[in-house]
Amino acid sequence: MLWEDFRDRLQASLPELTDRCFLIVSAPPGHGYVQFAAMPEAVTAEAAGPEFVTSAPATTAGDPHMLGAGWAAPDPSRPNWSYDLSLPALTDEYRALADRCVVALRDVYRVGDPGVLTYQAWREPEPKPFGSFLRDGDRDLDPGANPLPLPGLGLRPQPVG
């Protein structure tokens, strides 16, 4: 797989992340990750902060590649690089987010081949409404999905642990 293929596959997979969905795309140990948490109003994306990456010792909170790609720098309250994509989003906005992830993985974390990437994905169970006393059979809550298959990514899935 080429990086352009990975970017296109990630772009196409991101809209599949609906409320309570999580996706982690991992490189080999020490080479970072990108992760996503979907909520009704936004998809929050994070790229591994400096303390989680040993393959790129120059990666700091002031990294010009990450800042230039549009990532918000890590800080004490958020140890990872971050970006919030408001929903609904346009195709071009998903493409820009996928491009940010390629910059992080390829250019900053020095992952040479996207074929070594793996993923974990799941959808959390639907919570009971606050203050409710639902009994069995009153209402079916979404049980979630673990794992959440995303075959369009073209990456090897890893068990969610």
mmCIF file with all atom_site columns, C-alpha atoms in Angstrom:
data_model
loop_
_atom_site.group_PDB
_atom_site.id
_atom_site.type_symbol
_atom_site.label_atom_id
_atom_site.label_alt_id
_atom_site.label_comp_id
_atom_site.label_asym_id
_atom_site.label_entity_id
_atom_site.label_seq_id
_atom_site.pdbx_PDB_ins_code
_atom_site.Cartn_x
_atom_site.Cartn_y
_atom_site.Cartn_z
_atom_site.occupancy
_atom_site.B_iso_or_equiv
_atom_site.pdbx_formal_charge
_atom_site.auth_seq_id
_atom_site.auth_comp_id
_atom_site.auth_asym_id
_atom_site.auth_atom_id
_atom_site.pdbx_PDB_model_num
ATOM 1   C CA . MET A 1 1   ? 0.000   0.000  0.000  1.00 0.00 ? 1   MET A CA 1
ATOM 2   C CA . LEU A 1 2   ? 1.232   3.501  -0.789 1.00 0.00 ? 2   LEU A CA 1
ATOM 3   C CA . TRP A 1 3   ? 0.720   6.480  1.522  1.00 0.00 ? 3   TRP A CA 1
ATOM 4   C CA . GLU A 1 4   ? -1.765  7.983  -0.936 1.00 0.00 ? 4   GLU A CA 1
ATOM 5   C CA . ASP A 1 5   ? -3.785  4.755  -0.773 1.00 0.00 ? 5   ASP A CA 1
ATOM 6   C CA . PHE A 1 6   ? -3.753  4.829  3.023  1.00 0.00 ? 6   PHE A CA 1
ATOM 7   C CA . ARG A 1 7   ? -4.853  8.475  3.025  1.00 0.00 ? 7   ARG A CA 1
ATOM 8   C CA . ASP A 1 8   ? -7.731  7.725  0.661  1.00 0.00 ? 8   ASP A CA 1
ATOM 9   C CA . ARG A 1 9   ? -8.802  4.671  2.668  1.00 0.00 ? 9   ARG A CA 1
ATOM 10  C CA . LEU A 1 10  ? -8.661  6.610  5.941  1.00 0.00 ? 10  LEU A CA 1
ATOM 11  C CA . GLN A 1 11  ? -10.631 9.465  4.405  1.00 0.00 ? 11  GLN A CA 1
ATOM 12  C CA . ALA A 1 12  ? -13.317 7.027  3.251  1.00 0.00 ? 12  ALA A CA 1
ATOM 13  C CA . SER A 1 13  ? -13.434 5.259  6.637  1.00 0.00 ? 13  SER A CA 1
ATOM 14  C CA . LEU A 1 14  ? -13.685 8.319  8.883  1.00 0.00 ? 14  LEU A CA 1
ATOM 15  C CA . PRO A 1 15  ? -17.354 9.054  8.041  1.00 0.00 ? 15  PRO A CA 1
ATOM 16  C CA . GLU A 1 16  ? -18.163 5.499  9.207  1.00 0.00 ? 16  GLU A CA 1
ATOM 17  C CA . LEU A 1 17  ? -17.230 6.542  12.742 1.00 0.00 ? 17  LEU A CA 1
ATOM 18  C CA . THR A 1 18  ? -20.532 7.465  14.339 1.00 0.00 ? 18  THR A CA 1
ATOM 19  C CA . ASP A 1 19  ? -21.356 8.410  17.910 1.00 0.00 ? 19  ASP A CA 1
ATOM 20  C CA . ARG A 1 20  ? -19.397 6.377  20.502 1.00 0.00 ? 20  ARG A CA 1
ATOM 21  C CA . CYS A 1 21  ? -16.976 4.952  17.904 1.00 0.00 ? 21  CYS A CA 1
ATOM 22  C CA . PHE A 1 22  ? -13.242 4.820  18.499 1.00 0.00 ? 22  PHE A CA 1
ATOM 23  C CA . LEU A 1 23  ? -10.406 4.041  16.094 1.00 0.00 ? 23  LEU A CA 1
ATOM 24  C CA . ILE A 1 24  ? -6.696  3.682  16.819 1.00 0.00 ? 24  ILE A CA 1
ATOM 25  C CA . VAL A 1 25  ? -4.256  3.310  13.910 1.00 0.00 ? 25  VAL A CA 1
ATOM 26  C CA . SER A 1 26  ? -0.948  2.085  15.309 1.00 0.00 ? 26  SER A CA 1
ATOM 27  C CA . ALA A 1 27  ? 2.536   1.929  13.893 1.00 0.00 ? 27  ALA A CA 1
ATOM 28  C CA . PRO A 1 28  ? 5.148   -0.486 15.272 1.00 0.00 ? 28  PRO A CA 1
ATOM 29  C CA . PRO A 1 29  ? 6.168   0.215  18.877 1.00 0.00 ? 29  PRO A CA 1
ATOM 30  C CA . GLY A 1 30  ? 7.890   3.567  19.287 1.00 0.00 ? 30  GLY A CA 1
ATOM 31  C CA . HIS A 1 31  ? 6.556   4.947  16.002 1.00 0.00 ? 31  HIS A CA 1
ATOM 32  C CA . GLY A 1 32  ? 3.359   6.498  17.290 1.00 0.00 ? 32  GLY A CA 1
ATOM 33  C CA . TYR A 1 33  ? -0.301  6.278  16.455 1.00 0.00 ? 33  TYR A CA 1
ATOM 34  C CA . VAL A 1 34  ? -3.296  8.342  15.440 1.00 0.00 ? 34  VAL A CA 1
ATOM 35  C CA . GLN A 1 35  ? -6.632  7.872  17.142 1.00 0.00 ? 35  GLN A CA 1
ATOM 36  C CA . PHE A 1 36  ? -10.175 9.086  16.739 1.00 0.00 ? 36  PHE A CA 1
ATOM 37  C CA . ALA A 1 37  ? -13.184 9.447  19.037 1.00 0.00 ? 37  ALA A CA 1
ATOM 38  C CA . ALA A 1 38  ? -16.549 10.155 17.405 1.00 0.00 ? 38  ALA A CA 1
ATOM 39  C CA . MET A 1 39  ? -19.339 12.056 19.116 1.00 0.00 ? 39  MET A CA 1
ATOM 40  C CA . PRO A 1 40  ? -22.567 13.429 17.644 1.00 0.00 ? 40  PRO A CA 1
ATOM 41  C CA . GLU A 1 41  ? -21.076 16.890 17.067 1.00 0.00 ? 41  GLU A CA 1
ATOM 42  C CA . ALA A 1 42  ? -17.417 16.144 16.270 1.00 0.00 ? 42  ALA A CA 1
ATOM 43  C CA . VAL A 1 43  ? -14.649 13.673 15.626 1.00 0.00 ? 43  VAL A CA 1
ATOM 44  C CA . THR A 1 44  ? -11.672 14.312 17.869 1.00 0.00 ? 44  THR A CA 1
ATOM 45  C CA . ALA A 1 45  ? -8.386  13.181 16.348 1.00 0.00 ? 45  ALA A CA 1
ATOM 46  C CA . GLU A 1 46  ? -5.133  12.780 18.237 1.00 0.00 ? 46  GLU A CA 1
ATOM 47  C CA . ALA A 1 47  ? -1.599  11.941 17.173 1.00 0.00 ? 47  ALA A CA 1
ATOM 48  C CA . ALA A 1 48  ? 0.860   10.569 19.703 1.00 0.00 ? 48  ALA A CA 1
ATOM 49  C CA . GLY A 1 49  ? 2.515   13.236 21.786 1.00 0.00 ? 49  GLY A CA 1
ATOM 50  C CA . PRO A 1 50  ? 6.293   13.445 22.202 1.00 0.00 ? 50  PRO A CA 1
ATOM 51  C CA . GLU A 1 51  ? 6.362   11.232 25.284 1.00 0.00 ? 51  GLU A CA 1
ATOM 52  C CA . PHE A 1 52  ? 4.846   8.313  23.318 1.00 0.00 ? 52  PHE A CA 1
ATOM 53  C CA . VAL A 1 53  ? 7.205   8.349  20.299 1.00 0.00 ? 53  VAL A CA 1
ATOM 54  C CA . THR A 1 54  ? 10.802  7.150  20.460 1.00 0.00 ? 54  THR A CA 1
ATOM 55  C CA . SER A 1 55  ? 11.389  6.938  16.697 1.00 0.00 ? 55  SER A CA 1
ATOM 56  C CA . ALA A 1 56  ? 11.508  10.718 16.264 1.00 0.00 ? 56  ALA A CA 1
ATOM 57  C CA . PRO A 1 57  ? 13.360  12.300 19.173 1.00 0.00 ? 57  PRO A CA 1
ATOM 58  C CA . ALA A 1 58  ? 13.079  15.758 17.613 1.00 0.00 ? 58  ALA A CA 1
ATOM 59  C CA . THR A 1 59  ? 9.288   15.612 17.886 1.00 0.00 ? 59  THR A CA 1
ATOM 60  C CA . THR A 1 60  ? 8.398   18.271 20.424 1.00 0.00 ? 60  THR A CA 1
ATOM 61  C CA . ALA A 1 61  ? 5.376   20.405 21.215 1.00 0.00 ? 61  ALA A CA 1
ATOM 62  C CA . GLY A 1 62  ? 6.790   22.953 18.753 1.00 0.00 ? 62  GLY A CA 1
ATOM 63  C CA . ASP A 1 63  ? 7.319   20.527 15.864 1.00 0.00 ? 63  ASP A CA 1
ATOM 64  C CA . PRO A 1 64  ? 6.948   22.617 12.665 1.00 0.00 ? 64  PRO A CA 1
ATOM 65  C CA . HIS A 1 65  ? 5.655   19.676 10.579 1.00 0.00 ? 65  HIS A CA 1
ATOM 66  C CA . MET A 1 66  ? 2.829   18.952 13.007 1.00 0.00 ? 66  MET A CA 1
ATOM 67  C CA . LEU A 1 67  ? 1.944   22.617 13.474 1.00 0.00 ? 67  LEU A CA 1
ATOM 68  C CA . GLY A 1 68  ? 2.107   23.174 9.711  1.00 0.00 ? 68  GLY A CA 1
ATOM 69  C CA . ALA A 1 69  ? -0.286  20.259 9.167  1.00 0.00 ? 69  ALA A CA 1
ATOM 70  C CA . GLY A 1 70  ? -2.832  21.913 11.461 1.00 0.00 ? 70  GLY A CA 1
ATOM 71  C CA . TRP A 1 71  ? -2.431  19.840 14.634 1.00 0.00 ? 71  TRP A CA 1
ATOM 72  C CA . ALA A 1 72  ? -2.847  21.647 17.960 1.00 0.00 ? 72  ALA A CA 1
ATOM 73  C CA . ALA A 1 73  ? 0.248   21.198 20.112 1.00 0.00 ? 73  ALA A CA 1
ATOM 74  C CA . PRO A 1 74  ? 0.207   19.025 23.218 1.00 0.00 ? 74  PRO A CA 1
ATOM 75  C CA . ASP A 1 75  ? -0.123  20.747 26.573 1.00 0.00 ? 75  ASP A CA 1
ATOM 76  C CA . PRO A 1 76  ? -0.417  19.594 30.189 1.00 0.00 ? 76  PRO A CA 1
ATOM 77  C CA . SER A 1 77  ? -4.152  18.925 29.843 1.00 0.00 ? 77  SER A CA 1
ATOM 78  C CA . ARG A 1 78  ? -3.805  17.106 26.496 1.00 0.00 ? 78  ARG A CA 1
ATOM 79  C CA . PRO A 1 79  ? -0.549  15.147 26.071 1.00 0.00 ? 79  PRO A CA 1
ATOM 80  C CA . ASN A 1 80  ? -1.227  14.348 22.396 1.00 0.00 ? 80  ASN A CA 1
ATOM 81  C CA . TRP A 1 81  ? -1.400  16.473 19.276 1.00 0.00 ? 81  TRP A CA 1
ATOM 82  C CA . SER A 1 82  ? -5.081  17.096 18.584 1.00 0.00 ? 82  SER A CA 1
ATOM 83  C CA . TYR A 1 83  ? -7.593  18.268 16.040 1.00 0.00 ? 83  TYR A CA 1
ATOM 84  C CA . ASP A 1 84  ? -11.381 18.525 16.326 1.00 0.00 ? 84  ASP A CA 1
ATOM 85  C CA . LEU A 1 85  ? -13.449 18.045 13.184 1.00 0.00 ? 85  LEU A CA 1
ATOM 86  C CA . SER A 1 86  ? -16.961 19.474 13.561 1.00 0.00 ? 86  SER A CA 1
ATOM 87  C CA . LEU A 1 87  ? -19.785 17.383 12.159 1.00 0.00 ? 87  LEU A CA 1
ATOM 88  C CA . PRO A 1 88  ? -21.336 17.233 9.706  1.00 0.00 ? 88  PRO A CA 1
ATOM 89  C CA . ALA A 1 89  ? -18.103 17.465 7.729  1.00 0.00 ? 89  ALA A CA 1
ATOM 90  C CA . LEU A 1 90  ? -17.396 17.864 4.041  1.00 0.00 ? 90  LEU A CA 1
ATOM 91  C CA . THR A 1 91  ? -15.396 15.338 2.025  1.00 0.00 ? 91  THR A CA 1
ATOM 92  C CA . ASP A 1 92  ? -12.551 17.869 1.755  1.00 0.00 ? 92  ASP A CA 1
ATOM 93  C CA . GLU A 1 93  ? -12.477 18.206 5.554  1.00 0.00 ? 93  GLU A CA 1
ATOM 94  C CA . TYR A 1 94  ? -12.133 14.436 5.954  1.00 0.00 ? 94  TYR A CA 1
ATOM 95  C CA . ARG A 1 95  ? -9.371  14.525 3.326  1.00 0.00 ? 95  ARG A CA 1
ATOM 96  C CA . ALA A 1 96  ? -7.513  17.254 5.238  1.00 0.00 ? 96  ALA A CA 1
ATOM 97  C CA . LEU A 1 97  ? -7.755  15.211 8.445  1.00 0.00 ? 97  LEU A CA 1
ATOM 98  C CA . ALA A 1 98  ? -6.423  12.124 6.670  1.00 0.00 ? 98  ALA A CA 1
ATOM 99  C CA . ASP A 1 99  ? -3.570  14.257 5.265  1.00 0.00 ? 99  ASP A CA 1
ATOM 100 C CA . ARG A 1 100 ? -2.727  15.407 8.827  1.00 0.00 ? 100 ARG A CA 1
ATOM 101 C CA . CYS A 1 101 ? -2.491  11.786 9.886  1.00 0.00 ? 101 CYS A CA 1
ATOM 102 C CA . VAL A 1 102 ? -0.155  10.937 7.005  1.00 0.00 ? 102 VAL A CA 1
ATOM 103 C CA . VAL A 1 103 ? 2.119   13.847 7.965  1.00 0.00 ? 103 VAL A CA 1
ATOM 104 C CA . ALA A 1 104 ? 2.241   12.561 11.550 1.00 0.00 ? 104 ALA A CA 1
ATOM 105 C CA . LEU A 1 105 ? 2.853   8.909  10.712 1.00 0.00 ? 105 LEU A CA 1
ATOM 106 C CA . ARG A 1 106 ? 5.094   9.212  7.655  1.00 0.00 ? 106 ARG A CA 1
ATOM 107 C CA . ASP A 1 107 ? 6.921   12.509 8.032  1.00 0.00 ? 107 ASP A CA 1
ATOM 108 C CA . VAL A 1 108 ? 7.182   12.963 11.792 1.00 0.00 ? 108 VAL A CA 1
ATOM 109 C CA . TYR A 1 109 ? 7.021   9.446  13.293 1.00 0.00 ? 109 TYR A CA 1
ATOM 110 C CA . ARG A 1 110 ? 9.058   8.039  10.379 1.00 0.00 ? 110 ARG A CA 1
ATOM 111 C CA . VAL A 1 111 ? 6.858   5.100  9.459  1.00 0.00 ? 111 VAL A CA 1
ATOM 112 C CA . GLY A 1 112 ? 8.319   4.027  6.118  1.00 0.00 ? 112 GLY A CA 1
ATOM 113 C CA . ASP A 1 113 ? 5.492   1.822  4.876  1.00 0.00 ? 113 ASP A CA 1
ATOM 114 C CA . PRO A 1 114 ? 1.774   2.150  5.698  1.00 0.00 ? 114 PRO A CA 1
ATOM 115 C CA . GLY A 1 115 ? 1.531   -1.619 5.270  1.00 0.00 ? 115 GLY A CA 1
ATOM 116 C CA . VAL A 1 116 ? 2.957   -2.024 8.796  1.00 0.00 ? 116 VAL A CA 1
ATOM 117 C CA . LEU A 1 117 ? 0.042   -0.106 10.343 1.00 0.00 ? 117 LEU A CA 1
ATOM 118 C CA . THR A 1 118 ? -2.661  -1.957 12.262 1.00 0.00 ? 118 THR A CA 1
ATOM 119 C CA . TYR A 1 119 ? -5.927  -0.789 13.768 1.00 0.00 ? 119 TYR A CA 1
ATOM 120 C CA . GLN A 1 120 ? -8.313  -1.288 16.652 1.00 0.00 ? 120 GLN A CA 1
ATOM 121 C CA . ALA A 1 121 ? -11.893 -0.044 16.423 1.00 0.00 ? 121 ALA A CA 1
ATOM 122 C CA . TRP A 1 122 ? -14.982 -0.363 18.577 1.00 0.00 ? 122 TRP A CA 1
ATOM 123 C CA . ARG A 1 123 ? -18.314 1.290  19.364 1.00 0.00 ? 123 ARG A CA 1
ATOM 124 C CA . GLU A 1 124 ? -19.176 1.777  23.024 1.00 0.00 ? 124 GLU A CA 1
ATOM 125 C CA . PRO A 1 125 ? -22.561 0.500  24.244 1.00 0.00 ? 125 PRO A CA 1
ATOM 126 C CA . GLU A 1 126 ? -25.358 3.033  24.386 1.00 0.00 ? 126 GLU A CA 1
ATOM 127 C CA . PRO A 1 127 ? -25.660 4.327  27.936 1.00 0.00 ? 127 PRO A CA 1
ATOM 128 C CA . LYS A 1 128 ? -28.924 4.295  29.821 1.00 0.00 ? 128 LYS A CA 1
ATOM 129 C CA . PRO A 1 129 ? -30.531 7.749  29.785 1.00 0.00 ? 129 PRO A CA 1
ATOM 130 C CA . PHE A 1 130 ? -29.531 9.731  32.863 1.00 0.00 ? 130 PHE A CA 1
ATOM 131 C CA . GLY A 1 131 ? -31.909 9.167  35.746 1.00 0.00 ? 131 GLY A CA 1
ATOM 132 C CA . SER A 1 132 ? -33.796 6.373  34.019 1.00 0.00 ? 132 SER A CA 1
ATOM 133 C CA . PHE A 1 133 ? -34.755 3.072  35.523 1.00 0.00 ? 133 PHE A CA 1
ATOM 134 C CA . LEU A 1 134 ? -35.012 0.970  32.386 1.00 0.00 ? 134 LEU A CA 1
ATOM 135 C CA . ARG A 1 135 ? -36.032 -2.613 32.883 1.00 0.00 ? 135 ARG A CA 1
ATOM 136 C CA . ASP A 1 136 ? -35.250 -5.441 30.521 1.00 0.00 ? 136 ASP A CA 1
ATOM 137 C CA . GLY A 1 137 ? -37.525 -5.150 27.533 1.00 0.00 ? 137 GLY A CA 1
ATOM 138 C CA . ASP A 1 138 ? -38.484 -1.490 28.122 1.00 0.00 ? 138 ASP A CA 1
ATOM 139 C CA . ARG A 1 139 ? -36.163 -0.268 25.400 1.00 0.00 ? 139 ARG A CA 1
ATOM 140 C CA . ASP A 1 140 ? -33.427 -1.872 23.418 1.00 0.00 ? 140 ASP A CA 1
ATOM 141 C CA . LEU A 1 141 ? -30.124 -0.084 23.896 1.00 0.00 ? 141 LEU A CA 1
ATOM 142 C CA . ASP A 1 142 ? -27.391 -0.405 21.289 1.00 0.00 ? 142 ASP A CA 1
ATOM 143 C CA . PRO A 1 143 ? -24.963 -2.950 22.753 1.00 0.00 ? 143 PRO A CA 1
ATOM 144 C CA . GLY A 1 144 ? -22.054 -1.465 20.806 1.00 0.00 ? 144 GLY A CA 1
ATOM 145 C CA . ALA A 1 145 ? -19.573 -3.430 18.735 1.00 0.00 ? 145 ALA A CA 1
ATOM 146 C CA . ASN A 1 146 ? -16.229 -4.808 19.794 1.00 0.00 ? 146 ASN A CA 1
ATOM 147 C CA . PRO A 1 147 ? -14.473 -5.135 17.492 1.00 0.00 ? 147 PRO A CA 1
ATOM 148 C CA . LEU A 1 148 ? -15.882 -2.706 14.944 1.00 0.00 ? 148 LEU A CA 1
ATOM 149 C CA . PRO A 1 149 ? -14.751 -3.967 11.520 1.00 0.00 ? 149 PRO A CA 1
ATOM 150 C CA . LEU A 1 150 ? -13.442 -1.310 9.129  1.00 0.00 ? 150 LEU A CA 1
ATOM 151 C CA . PRO A 1 151 ? -12.323 -3.402 6.136  1.00 0.00 ? 151 PRO A CA 1
ATOM 152 C CA . GLY A 1 152 ? -12.105 -0.306 3.930  1.00 0.00 ? 152 GLY A CA 1
ATOM 153 C CA . LEU A 1 153 ? -8.988  0.781  5.837  1.00 0.00 ? 153 LEU A CA 1
ATOM 154 C CA . GLY A 1 154 ? -7.060  -2.093 4.258  1.00 0.00 ? 154 GLY A CA 1
ATOM 155 C CA . LEU A 1 155 ? -5.130  -2.578 7.513  1.00 0.00 ? 155 LEU A CA 1
ATOM 156 C CA . ARG A 1 156 ? -4.741  -5.622 9.714  1.00 0.00 ? 156 ARG A CA 1
ATOM 157 C CA . PRO A 1 157 ? -7.123  -5.441 12.699 1.00 0.00 ? 157 PRO A CA 1
ATOM 158 C CA . GLN A 1 158 ? -5.808  -6.008 16.221 1.00 0.00 ? 158 GLN A CA 1
ATOM 159 C CA . PRO A 1 159 ? -7.936  -7.214 19.122 1.00 0.00 ? 159 PRO A CA 1
ATOM 160 C CA . VAL A 1 160 ? -9.256  -4.452 21.335 1.00 0.00 ? 160 VAL A CA 1
ATOM 161 C CA . GLY A 1 161 ? -7.818  -4.977 24.776 1.00 0.00 ? 161 GLY A CA 1
#
